Short mmCIF file of N, CA, C and O in Angstrom, two decimals:
data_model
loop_
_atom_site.label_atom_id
_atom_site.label_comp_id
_atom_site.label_asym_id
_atom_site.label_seq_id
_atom_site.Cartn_x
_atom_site.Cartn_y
_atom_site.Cartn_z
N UNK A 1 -12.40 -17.02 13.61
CA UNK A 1 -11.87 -16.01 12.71
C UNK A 1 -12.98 -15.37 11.89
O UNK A 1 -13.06 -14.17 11.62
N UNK A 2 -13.72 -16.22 11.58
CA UNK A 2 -15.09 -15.64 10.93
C UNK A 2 -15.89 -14.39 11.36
O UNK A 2 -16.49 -13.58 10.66
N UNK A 3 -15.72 -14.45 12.71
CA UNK A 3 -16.77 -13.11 13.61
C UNK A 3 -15.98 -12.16 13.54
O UNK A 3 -16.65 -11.17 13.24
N UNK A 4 -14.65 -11.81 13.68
CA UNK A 4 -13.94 -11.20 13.35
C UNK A 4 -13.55 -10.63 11.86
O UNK A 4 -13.54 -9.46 11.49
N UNK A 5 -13.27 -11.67 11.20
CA UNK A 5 -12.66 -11.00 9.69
C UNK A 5 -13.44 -11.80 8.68
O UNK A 5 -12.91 -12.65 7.97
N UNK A 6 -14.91 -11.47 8.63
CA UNK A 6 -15.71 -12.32 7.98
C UNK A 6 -15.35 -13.10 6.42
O UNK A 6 -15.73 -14.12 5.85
N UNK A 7 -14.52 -12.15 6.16
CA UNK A 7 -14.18 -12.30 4.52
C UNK A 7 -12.87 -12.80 4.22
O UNK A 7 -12.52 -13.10 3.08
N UNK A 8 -12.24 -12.88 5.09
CA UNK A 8 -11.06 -13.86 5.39
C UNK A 8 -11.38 -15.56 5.91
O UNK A 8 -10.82 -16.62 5.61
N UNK A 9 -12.43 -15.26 6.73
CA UNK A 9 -12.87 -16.60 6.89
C UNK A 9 -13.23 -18.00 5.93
O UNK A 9 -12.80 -19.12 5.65
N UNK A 10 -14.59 -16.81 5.60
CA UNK A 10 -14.92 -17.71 4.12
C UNK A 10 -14.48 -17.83 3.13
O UNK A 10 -15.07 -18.54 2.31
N UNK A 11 -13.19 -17.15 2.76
CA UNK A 11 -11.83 -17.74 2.03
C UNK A 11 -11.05 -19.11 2.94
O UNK A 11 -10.79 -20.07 2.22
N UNK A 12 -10.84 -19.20 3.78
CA UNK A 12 -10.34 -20.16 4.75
C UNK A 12 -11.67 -21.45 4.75
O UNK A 12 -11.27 -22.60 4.59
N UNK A 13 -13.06 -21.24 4.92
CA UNK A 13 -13.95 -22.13 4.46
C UNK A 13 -13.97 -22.71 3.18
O UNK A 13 -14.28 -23.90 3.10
N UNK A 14 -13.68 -22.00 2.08
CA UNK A 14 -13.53 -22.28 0.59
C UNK A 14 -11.91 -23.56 0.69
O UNK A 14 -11.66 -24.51 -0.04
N UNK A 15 -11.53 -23.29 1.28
CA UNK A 15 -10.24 -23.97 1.46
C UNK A 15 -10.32 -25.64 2.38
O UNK A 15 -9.70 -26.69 2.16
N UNK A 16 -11.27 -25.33 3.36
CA UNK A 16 -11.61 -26.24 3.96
C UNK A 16 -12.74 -27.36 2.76
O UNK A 16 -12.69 -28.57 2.56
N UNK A 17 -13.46 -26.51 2.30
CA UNK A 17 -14.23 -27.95 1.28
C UNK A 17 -13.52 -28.23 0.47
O UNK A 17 -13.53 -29.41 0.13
N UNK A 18 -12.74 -27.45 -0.12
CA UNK A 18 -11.52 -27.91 -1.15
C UNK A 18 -10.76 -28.96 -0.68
O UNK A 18 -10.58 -29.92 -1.41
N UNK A 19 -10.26 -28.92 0.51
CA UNK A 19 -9.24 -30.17 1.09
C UNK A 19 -10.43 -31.40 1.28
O UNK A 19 -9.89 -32.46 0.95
N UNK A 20 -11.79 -31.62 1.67
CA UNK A 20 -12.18 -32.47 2.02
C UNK A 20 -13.06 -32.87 0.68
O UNK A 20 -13.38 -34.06 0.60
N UNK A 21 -13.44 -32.03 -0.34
CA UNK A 21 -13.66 -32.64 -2.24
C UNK A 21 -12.13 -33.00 -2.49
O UNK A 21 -11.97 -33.81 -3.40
N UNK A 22 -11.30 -32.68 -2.03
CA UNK A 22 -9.73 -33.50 -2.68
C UNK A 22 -9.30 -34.48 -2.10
O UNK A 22 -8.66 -35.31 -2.75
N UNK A 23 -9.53 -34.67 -0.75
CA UNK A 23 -8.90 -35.76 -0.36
C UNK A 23 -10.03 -37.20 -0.61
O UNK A 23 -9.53 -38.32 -0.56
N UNK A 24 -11.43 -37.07 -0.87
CA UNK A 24 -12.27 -38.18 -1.62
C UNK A 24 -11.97 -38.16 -2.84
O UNK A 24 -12.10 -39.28 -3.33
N UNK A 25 -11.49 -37.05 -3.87
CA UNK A 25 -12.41 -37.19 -5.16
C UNK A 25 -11.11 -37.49 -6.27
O UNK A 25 -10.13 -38.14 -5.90
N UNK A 26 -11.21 -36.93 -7.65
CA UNK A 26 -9.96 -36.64 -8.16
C UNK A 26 -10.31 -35.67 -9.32
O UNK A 26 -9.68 -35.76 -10.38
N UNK A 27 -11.47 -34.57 -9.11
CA UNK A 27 -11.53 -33.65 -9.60
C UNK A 27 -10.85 -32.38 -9.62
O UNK A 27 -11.30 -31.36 -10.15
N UNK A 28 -9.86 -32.48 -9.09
CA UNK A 28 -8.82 -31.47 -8.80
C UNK A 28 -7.90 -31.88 -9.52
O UNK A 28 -7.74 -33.05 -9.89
N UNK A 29 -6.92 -30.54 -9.91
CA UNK A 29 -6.10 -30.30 -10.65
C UNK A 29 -4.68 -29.88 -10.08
O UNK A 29 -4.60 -29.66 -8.87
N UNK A 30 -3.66 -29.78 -10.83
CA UNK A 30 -2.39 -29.09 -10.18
C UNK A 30 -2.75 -27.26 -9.91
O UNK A 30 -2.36 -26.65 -8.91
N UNK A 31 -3.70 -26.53 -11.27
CA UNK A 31 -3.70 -25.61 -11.09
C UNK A 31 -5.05 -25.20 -9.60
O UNK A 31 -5.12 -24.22 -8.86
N UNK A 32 -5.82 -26.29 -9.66
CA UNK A 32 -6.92 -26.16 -8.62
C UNK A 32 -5.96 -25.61 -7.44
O UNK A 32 -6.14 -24.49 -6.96
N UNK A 33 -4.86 -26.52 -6.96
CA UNK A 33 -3.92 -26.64 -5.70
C UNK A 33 -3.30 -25.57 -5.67
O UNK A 33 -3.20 -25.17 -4.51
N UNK A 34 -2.67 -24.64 -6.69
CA UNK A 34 -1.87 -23.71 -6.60
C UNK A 34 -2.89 -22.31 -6.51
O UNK A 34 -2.36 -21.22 -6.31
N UNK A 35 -4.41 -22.42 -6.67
CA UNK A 35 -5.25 -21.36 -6.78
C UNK A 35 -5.94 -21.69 -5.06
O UNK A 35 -6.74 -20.93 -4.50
N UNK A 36 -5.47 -22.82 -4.54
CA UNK A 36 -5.87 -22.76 -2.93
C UNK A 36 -5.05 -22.07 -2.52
O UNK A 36 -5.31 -21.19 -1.70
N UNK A 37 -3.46 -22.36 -3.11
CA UNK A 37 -2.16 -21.65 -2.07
C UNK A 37 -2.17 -20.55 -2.24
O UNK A 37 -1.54 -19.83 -1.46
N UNK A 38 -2.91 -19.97 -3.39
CA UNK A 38 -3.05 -18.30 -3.56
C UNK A 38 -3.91 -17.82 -2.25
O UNK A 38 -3.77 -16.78 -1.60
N UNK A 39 -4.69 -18.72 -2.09
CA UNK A 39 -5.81 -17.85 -1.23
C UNK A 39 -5.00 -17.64 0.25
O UNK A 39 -4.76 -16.65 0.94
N UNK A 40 -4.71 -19.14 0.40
CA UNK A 40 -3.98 -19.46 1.88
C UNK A 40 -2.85 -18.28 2.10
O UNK A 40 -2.63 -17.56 3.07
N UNK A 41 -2.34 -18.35 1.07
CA UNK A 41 -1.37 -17.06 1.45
C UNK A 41 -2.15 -15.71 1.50
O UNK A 41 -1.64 -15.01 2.37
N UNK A 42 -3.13 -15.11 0.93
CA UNK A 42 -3.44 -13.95 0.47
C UNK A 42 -4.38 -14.15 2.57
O UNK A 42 -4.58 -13.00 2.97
N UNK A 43 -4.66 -14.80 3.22
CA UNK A 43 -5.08 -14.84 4.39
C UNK A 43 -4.19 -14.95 5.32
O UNK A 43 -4.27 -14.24 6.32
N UNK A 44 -3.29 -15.76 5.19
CA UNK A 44 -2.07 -15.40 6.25
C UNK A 44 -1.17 -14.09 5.96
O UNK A 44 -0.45 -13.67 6.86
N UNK A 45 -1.22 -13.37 4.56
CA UNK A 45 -0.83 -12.01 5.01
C UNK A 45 -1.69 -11.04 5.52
O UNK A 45 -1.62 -9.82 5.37
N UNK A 46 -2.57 -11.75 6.21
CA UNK A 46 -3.78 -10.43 7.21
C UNK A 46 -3.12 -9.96 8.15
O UNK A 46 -3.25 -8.77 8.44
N UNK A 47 -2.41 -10.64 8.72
CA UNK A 47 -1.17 -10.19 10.01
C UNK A 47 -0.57 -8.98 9.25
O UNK A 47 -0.80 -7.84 9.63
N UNK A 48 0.05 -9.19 8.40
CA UNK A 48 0.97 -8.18 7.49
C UNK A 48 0.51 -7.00 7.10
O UNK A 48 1.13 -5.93 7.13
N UNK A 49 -1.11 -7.29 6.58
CA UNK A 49 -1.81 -6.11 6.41
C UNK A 49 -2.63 -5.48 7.27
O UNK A 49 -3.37 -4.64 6.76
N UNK A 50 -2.70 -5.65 8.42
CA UNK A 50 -2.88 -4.93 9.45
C UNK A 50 -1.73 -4.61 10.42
O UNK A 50 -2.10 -4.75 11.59
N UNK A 51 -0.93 -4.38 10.35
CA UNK A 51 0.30 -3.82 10.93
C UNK A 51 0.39 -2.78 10.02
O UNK A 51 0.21 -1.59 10.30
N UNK A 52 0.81 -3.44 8.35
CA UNK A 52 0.66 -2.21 7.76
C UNK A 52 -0.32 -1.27 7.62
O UNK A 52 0.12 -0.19 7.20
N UNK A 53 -1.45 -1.31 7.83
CA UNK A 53 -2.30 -0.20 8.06
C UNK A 53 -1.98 0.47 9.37
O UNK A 53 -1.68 1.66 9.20
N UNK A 54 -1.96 0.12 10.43
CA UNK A 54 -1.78 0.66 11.06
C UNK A 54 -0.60 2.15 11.57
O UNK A 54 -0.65 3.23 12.17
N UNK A 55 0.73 0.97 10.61
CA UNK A 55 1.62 2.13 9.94
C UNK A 55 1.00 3.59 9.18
O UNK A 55 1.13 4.79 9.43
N UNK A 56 0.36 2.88 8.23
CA UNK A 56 0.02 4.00 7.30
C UNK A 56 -0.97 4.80 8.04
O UNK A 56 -1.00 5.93 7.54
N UNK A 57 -1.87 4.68 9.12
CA UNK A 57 -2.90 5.40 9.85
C UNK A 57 -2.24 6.36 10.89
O UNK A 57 -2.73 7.33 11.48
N UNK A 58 -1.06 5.87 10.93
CA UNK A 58 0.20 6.83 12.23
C UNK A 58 0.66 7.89 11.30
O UNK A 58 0.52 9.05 11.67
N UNK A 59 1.39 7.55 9.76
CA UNK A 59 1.54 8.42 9.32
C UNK A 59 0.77 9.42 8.73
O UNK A 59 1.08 10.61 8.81
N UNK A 60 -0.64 8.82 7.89
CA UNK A 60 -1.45 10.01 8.04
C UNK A 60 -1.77 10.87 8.76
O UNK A 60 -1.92 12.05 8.45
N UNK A 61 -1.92 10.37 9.86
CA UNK A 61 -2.20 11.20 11.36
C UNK A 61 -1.06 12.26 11.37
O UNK A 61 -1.52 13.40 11.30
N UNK A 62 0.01 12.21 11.43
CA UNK A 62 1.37 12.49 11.03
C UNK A 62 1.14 14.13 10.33
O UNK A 62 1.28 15.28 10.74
N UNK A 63 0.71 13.51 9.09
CA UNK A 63 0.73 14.56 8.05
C UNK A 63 -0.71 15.20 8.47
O UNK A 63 -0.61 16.43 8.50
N UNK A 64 -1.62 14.87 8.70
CA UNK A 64 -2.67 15.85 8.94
C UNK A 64 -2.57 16.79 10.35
O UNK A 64 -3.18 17.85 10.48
N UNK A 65 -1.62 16.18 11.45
CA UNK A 65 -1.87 17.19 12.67
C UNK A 65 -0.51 17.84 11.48
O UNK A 65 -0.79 19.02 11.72
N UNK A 66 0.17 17.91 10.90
CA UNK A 66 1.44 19.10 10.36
C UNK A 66 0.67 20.31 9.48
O UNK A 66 0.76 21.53 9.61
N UNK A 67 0.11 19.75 8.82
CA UNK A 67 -0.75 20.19 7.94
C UNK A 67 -1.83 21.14 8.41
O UNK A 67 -2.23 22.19 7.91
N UNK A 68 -2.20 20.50 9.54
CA UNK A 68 -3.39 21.30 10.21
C UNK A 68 -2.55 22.21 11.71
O UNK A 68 -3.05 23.08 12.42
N UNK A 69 -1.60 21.78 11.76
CA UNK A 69 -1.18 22.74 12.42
C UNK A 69 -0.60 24.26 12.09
O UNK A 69 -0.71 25.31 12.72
N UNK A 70 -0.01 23.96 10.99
CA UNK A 70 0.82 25.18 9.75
C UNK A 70 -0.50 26.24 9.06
O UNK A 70 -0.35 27.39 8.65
N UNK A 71 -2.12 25.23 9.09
CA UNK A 71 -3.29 25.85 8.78
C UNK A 71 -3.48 26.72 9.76
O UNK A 71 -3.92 27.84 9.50
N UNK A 72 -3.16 26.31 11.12
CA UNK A 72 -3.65 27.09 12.65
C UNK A 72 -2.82 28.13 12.66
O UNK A 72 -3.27 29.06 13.33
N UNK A 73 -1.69 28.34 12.15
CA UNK A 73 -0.66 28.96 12.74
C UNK A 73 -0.89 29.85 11.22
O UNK A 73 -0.66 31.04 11.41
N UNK A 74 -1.13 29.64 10.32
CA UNK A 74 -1.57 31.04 9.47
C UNK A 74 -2.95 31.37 9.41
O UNK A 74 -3.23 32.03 8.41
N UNK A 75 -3.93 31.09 10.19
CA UNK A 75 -5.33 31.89 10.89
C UNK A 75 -4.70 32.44 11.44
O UNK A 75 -4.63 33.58 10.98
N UNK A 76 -3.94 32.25 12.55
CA UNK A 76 -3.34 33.03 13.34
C UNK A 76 -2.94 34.44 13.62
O UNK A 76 -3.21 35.44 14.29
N UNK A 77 -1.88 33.75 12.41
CA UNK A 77 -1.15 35.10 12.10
C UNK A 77 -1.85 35.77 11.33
O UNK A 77 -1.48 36.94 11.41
N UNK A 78 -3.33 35.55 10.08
CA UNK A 78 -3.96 36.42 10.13
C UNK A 78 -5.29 37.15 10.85
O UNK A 78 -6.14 37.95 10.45
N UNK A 79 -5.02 36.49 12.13
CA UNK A 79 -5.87 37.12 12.81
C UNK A 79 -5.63 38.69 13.40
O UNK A 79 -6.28 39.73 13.52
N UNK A 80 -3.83 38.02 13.79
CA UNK A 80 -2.83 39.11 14.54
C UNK A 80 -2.53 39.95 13.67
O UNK A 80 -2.09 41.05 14.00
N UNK A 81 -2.67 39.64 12.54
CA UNK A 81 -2.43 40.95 11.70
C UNK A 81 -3.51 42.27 11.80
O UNK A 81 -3.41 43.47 12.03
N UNK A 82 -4.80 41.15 11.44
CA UNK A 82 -6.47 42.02 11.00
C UNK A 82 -6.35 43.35 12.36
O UNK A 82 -6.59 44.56 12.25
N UNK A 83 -5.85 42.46 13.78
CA UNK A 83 -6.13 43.29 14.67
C UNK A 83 -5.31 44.42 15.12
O UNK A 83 -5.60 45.28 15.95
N UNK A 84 -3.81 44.24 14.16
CA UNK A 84 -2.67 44.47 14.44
C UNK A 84 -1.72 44.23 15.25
O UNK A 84 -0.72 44.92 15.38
N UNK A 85 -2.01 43.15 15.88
CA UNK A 85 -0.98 42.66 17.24
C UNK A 85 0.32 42.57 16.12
O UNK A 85 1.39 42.98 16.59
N UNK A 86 0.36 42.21 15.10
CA UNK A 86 1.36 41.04 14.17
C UNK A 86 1.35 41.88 12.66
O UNK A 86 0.29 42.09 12.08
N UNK A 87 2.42 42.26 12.22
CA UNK A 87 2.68 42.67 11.11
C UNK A 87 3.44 41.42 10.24
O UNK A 87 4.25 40.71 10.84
N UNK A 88 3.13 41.19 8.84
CA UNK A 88 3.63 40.34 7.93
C UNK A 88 4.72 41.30 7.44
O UNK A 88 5.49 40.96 6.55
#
């Protein structure tokens, strides 16, 4: 997972020395445990947040070919005007 999502990893490494300083030691806390489950979760919603991007990259796409098409289509029409093919 590391070569891939480098910064997800070494959140998932931070997690790994945490379980193996907790299961020797007793320097850990209740809040230590609940600031691992933050992370653990904030990495298993990588699934979540790449779907959702991907959403949001369809709909931009979306809005920029509309956008840039409505741009094409009034060059257009002032092209057809300049030359007179097209009266406004």
């Amino acid at each position: 997972m590391e070569k891939v999502f480098p910064s997800e990893g070494k959140l998932l490494h931070s997690i790994r020395l945490f379980g193996n300083e907790a299961t020797h030691s007793d320097n850990f806390d209740e809040e230590d445990l609940l600031d691992a489950f933050e992370v653990i979760n904030f990495v298993f919603n990588l699934y979540n947040r790449l779907v959702q991007k991907k959403i949001v990259k369809e709909k931009s796409f979306k809005i920029k070919t509309k956008v840039s098409s409505k741009k094409n289509l009034f060059l257009l029409r002032i092209r057809l005007t300049v030359t007179g093919y097209f009266n406004l």
